[in-house]
XYZ file of C-alpha atoms in Angstrom:
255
model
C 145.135 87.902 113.653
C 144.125 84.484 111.721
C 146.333 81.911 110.515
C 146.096 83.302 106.880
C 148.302 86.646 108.261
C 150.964 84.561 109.644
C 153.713 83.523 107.136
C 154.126 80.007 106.365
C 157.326 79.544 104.065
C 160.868 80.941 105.149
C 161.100 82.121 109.052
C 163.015 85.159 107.792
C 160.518 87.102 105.551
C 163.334 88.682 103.751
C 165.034 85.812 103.131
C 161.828 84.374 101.119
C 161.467 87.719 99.547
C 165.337 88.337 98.122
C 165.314 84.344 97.297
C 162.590 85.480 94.347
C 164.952 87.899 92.717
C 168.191 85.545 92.818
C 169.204 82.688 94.232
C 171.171 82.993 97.080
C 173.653 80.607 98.963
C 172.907 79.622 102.470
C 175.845 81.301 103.724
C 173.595 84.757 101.691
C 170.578 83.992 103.451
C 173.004 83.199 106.994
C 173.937 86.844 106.442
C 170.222 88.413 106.085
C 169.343 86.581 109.030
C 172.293 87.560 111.118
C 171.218 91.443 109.537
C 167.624 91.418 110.726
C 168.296 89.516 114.103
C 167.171 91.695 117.150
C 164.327 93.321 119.350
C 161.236 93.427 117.518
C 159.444 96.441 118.240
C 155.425 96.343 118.237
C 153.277 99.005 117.081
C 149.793 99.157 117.699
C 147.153 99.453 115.064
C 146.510 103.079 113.654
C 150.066 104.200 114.871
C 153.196 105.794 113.449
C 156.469 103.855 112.975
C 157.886 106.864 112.651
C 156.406 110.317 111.791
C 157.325 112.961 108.971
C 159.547 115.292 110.245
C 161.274 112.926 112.716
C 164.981 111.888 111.846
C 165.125 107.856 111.261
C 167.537 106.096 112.977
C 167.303 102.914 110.794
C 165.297 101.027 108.208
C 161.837 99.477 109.491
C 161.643 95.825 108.100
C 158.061 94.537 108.002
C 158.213 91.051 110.969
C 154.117 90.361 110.978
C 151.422 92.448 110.224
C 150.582 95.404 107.250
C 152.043 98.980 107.300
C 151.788 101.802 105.030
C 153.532 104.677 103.604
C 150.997 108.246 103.609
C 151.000 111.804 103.088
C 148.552 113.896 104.795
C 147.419 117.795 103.967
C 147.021 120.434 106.457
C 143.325 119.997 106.372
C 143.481 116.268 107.578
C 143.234 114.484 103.926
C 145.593 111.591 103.384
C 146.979 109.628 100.429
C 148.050 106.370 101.182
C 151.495 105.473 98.761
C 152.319 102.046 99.312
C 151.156 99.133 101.102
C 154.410 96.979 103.245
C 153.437 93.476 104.040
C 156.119 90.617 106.234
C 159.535 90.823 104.812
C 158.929 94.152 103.350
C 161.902 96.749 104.164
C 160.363 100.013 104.284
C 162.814 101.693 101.889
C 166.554 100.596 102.017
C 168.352 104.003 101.316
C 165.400 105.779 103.555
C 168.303 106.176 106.713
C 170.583 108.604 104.840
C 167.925 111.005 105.362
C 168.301 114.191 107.946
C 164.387 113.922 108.352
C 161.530 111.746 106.999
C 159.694 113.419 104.130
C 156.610 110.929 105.022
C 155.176 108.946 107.361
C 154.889 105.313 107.970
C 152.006 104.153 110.366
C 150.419 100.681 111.339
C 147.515 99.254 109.236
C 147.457 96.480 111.698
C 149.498 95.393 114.950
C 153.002 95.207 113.633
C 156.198 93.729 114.736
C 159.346 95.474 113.005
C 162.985 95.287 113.341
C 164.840 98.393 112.602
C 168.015 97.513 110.823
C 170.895 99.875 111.087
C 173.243 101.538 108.406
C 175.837 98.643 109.718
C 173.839 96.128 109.002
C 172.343 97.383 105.928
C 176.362 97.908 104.929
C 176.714 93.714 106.382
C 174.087 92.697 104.072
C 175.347 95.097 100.564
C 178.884 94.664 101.068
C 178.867 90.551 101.505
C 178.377 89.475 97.774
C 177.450 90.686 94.189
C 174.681 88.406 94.494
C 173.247 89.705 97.800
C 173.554 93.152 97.103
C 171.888 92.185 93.614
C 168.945 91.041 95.264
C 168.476 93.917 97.556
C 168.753 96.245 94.576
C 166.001 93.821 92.900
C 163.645 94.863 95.971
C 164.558 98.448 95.696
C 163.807 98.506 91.894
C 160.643 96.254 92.544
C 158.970 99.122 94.960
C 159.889 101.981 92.339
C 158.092 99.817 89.905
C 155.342 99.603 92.017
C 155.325 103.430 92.541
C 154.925 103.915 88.695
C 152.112 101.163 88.511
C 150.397 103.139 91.347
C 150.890 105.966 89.297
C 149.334 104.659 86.067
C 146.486 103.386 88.404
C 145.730 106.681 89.645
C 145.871 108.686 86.517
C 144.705 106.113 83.971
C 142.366 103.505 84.978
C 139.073 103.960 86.130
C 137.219 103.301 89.194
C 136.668 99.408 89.390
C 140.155 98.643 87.243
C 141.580 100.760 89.858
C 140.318 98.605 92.600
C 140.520 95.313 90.978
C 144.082 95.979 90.132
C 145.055 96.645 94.068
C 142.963 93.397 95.129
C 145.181 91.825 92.270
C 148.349 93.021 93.715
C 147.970 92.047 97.211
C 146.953 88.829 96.112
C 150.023 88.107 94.114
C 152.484 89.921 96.883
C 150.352 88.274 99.574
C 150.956 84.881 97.243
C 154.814 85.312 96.758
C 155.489 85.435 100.472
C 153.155 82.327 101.770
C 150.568 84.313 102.993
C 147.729 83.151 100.625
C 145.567 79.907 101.206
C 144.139 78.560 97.913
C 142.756 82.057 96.362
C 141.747 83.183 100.101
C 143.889 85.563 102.096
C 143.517 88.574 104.938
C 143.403 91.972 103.580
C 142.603 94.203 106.548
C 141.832 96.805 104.587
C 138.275 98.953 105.437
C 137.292 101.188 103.043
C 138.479 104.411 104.220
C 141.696 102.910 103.614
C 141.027 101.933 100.187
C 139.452 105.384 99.423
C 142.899 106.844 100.402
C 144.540 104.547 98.465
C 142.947 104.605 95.212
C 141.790 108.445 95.232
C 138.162 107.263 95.335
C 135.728 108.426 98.443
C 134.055 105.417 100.399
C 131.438 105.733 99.309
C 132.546 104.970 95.638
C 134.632 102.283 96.853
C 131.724 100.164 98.504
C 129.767 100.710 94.613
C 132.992 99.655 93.438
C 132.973 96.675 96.194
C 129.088 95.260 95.253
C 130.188 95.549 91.493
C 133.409 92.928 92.078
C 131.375 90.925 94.343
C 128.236 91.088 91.704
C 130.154 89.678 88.755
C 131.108 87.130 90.993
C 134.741 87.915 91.190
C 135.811 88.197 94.853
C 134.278 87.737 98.381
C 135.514 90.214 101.064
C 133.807 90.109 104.578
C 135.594 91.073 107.416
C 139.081 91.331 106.068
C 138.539 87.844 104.506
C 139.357 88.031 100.509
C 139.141 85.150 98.224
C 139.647 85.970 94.407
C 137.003 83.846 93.075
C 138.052 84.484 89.321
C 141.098 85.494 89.599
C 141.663 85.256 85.884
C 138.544 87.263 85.732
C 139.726 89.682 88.287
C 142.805 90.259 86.432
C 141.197 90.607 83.164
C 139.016 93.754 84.793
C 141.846 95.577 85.969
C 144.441 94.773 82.829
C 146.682 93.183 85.470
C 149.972 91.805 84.553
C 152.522 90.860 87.879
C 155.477 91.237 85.636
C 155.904 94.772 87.342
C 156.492 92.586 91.038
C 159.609 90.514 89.038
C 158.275 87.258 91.186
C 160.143 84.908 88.946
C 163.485 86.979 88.420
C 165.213 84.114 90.059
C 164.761 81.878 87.640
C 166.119 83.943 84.858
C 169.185 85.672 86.576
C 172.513 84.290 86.235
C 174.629 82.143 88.461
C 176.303 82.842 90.810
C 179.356 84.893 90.457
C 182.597 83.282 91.340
């Protein structure tokens, strides 16, 4: 993995993450840590965290590397539904289930921690503040859902591409994992084709087009947005959907 896919702000990826929705006290961010402290578990690439079907034990919290949520049809197809990068929990309510309605599998070598109902319960039954932020992250991934909606049903093709590269930048961005405008996105385009409904084939025409207008370079897993402005303006992307800067317009702390 290169130095772009390591992070390089807050050693607790959650803690950078929740710290954009409000701002929390050190003693807050003491708490997350002392939440997502324990054994990482590694997953190799093109495996399950867990599996549809199989009863979770916990709540998967994204250490290093990229998973992703799918959906696959008894003849073999599969729809990718989100994307979790560092600091990403993988659903916070997701362990009151009796089984998992989907799966979650490794884009890339991952490290996880799998956080318990007791610590989830440490970390939402500290402060109004904390648990404020943690409902910030659930509310950002159901707007995310409804953006991945609109991006499936609405735009077409390229705007449908453009507007993931966009998003990955600016998540990739909001957690220190983007160098100037260049960043990893180990993405081929299989995975792309299951994301955005498209076959591979349409993605790569989709690919040459962005690269063609001279908006991005991506060889290798390398991206760099070389218009971003121009990048957004192709896929009508506006970040106010990821609530980056909710910190700076919530309220004080309480009490």
């Amino acid at each position: 993995m290169s130095p772009l896919a390591m992070p390089n702000t807050a050693p607790n990826p959650l803690v950078a993450r929740l710290c954009r929705y409000v701002r929390l006290s050190e003693a807050e961010q003491t708490v997350v840590d002392k939440a997502v402290a324990g054994p990482e578990i590694a997953v190799r690439q093109r495996r399950d965290l867990i599996r549809e079907g199989d009863r979770p034990r916990g709540v998967p919290l994204i250490v290093e590397g990229w998973a992703f949520r799918y959906k696959t049809l008894e003849d073999g197809r599969r729809q990718i539904m989100s994307i979790h990068l560092p600091g990403d929990l993988c659903d916070i309510h997701g362990y009151i289930l009796d089984e998992m309605d989907h799966s979650i599998g490794a884009l890339t070598p991952v490290r996880y921690v799998e956080l318990s109902p007791d610590r989830i319960d440490m970390m939402t039954g500290y402060s109004i503040p904390l648990t404020r932020a943690l409902w910030w992250d659930a509310l950002t991934k159901a707007a995310t859902s409804r953006e991945w909606i609109v991006n499936l049903g609405q735009r077409d093709a390229l705007e449908r591409l453009a507007h993931l590269f966009c998003e990955l930048f600016f998540r990739l961005r909001a957690v220190g994992l983007v160098a100037g405008h260049s960043c990893d996105i180990p993405l081929t385009q299989t995975d792309l084709a299951e994301t955005t409904g498209m076959t591979p084939v349409h993605v790569n025409r989709m690919v040459q087009e962005l690269r063609g207008r001279g908006l991005i370079r991506w060889k290798g897993g390398e991206f760099e947005a070389l218009d971003l402005e121009g990048l957004c303006d192709v896929a009508m992307f506006s970040p106010d959907y990821l609530h980056l800067d909710q910190a700076g317009r919530s309220p004080d702390h309480d009490g």
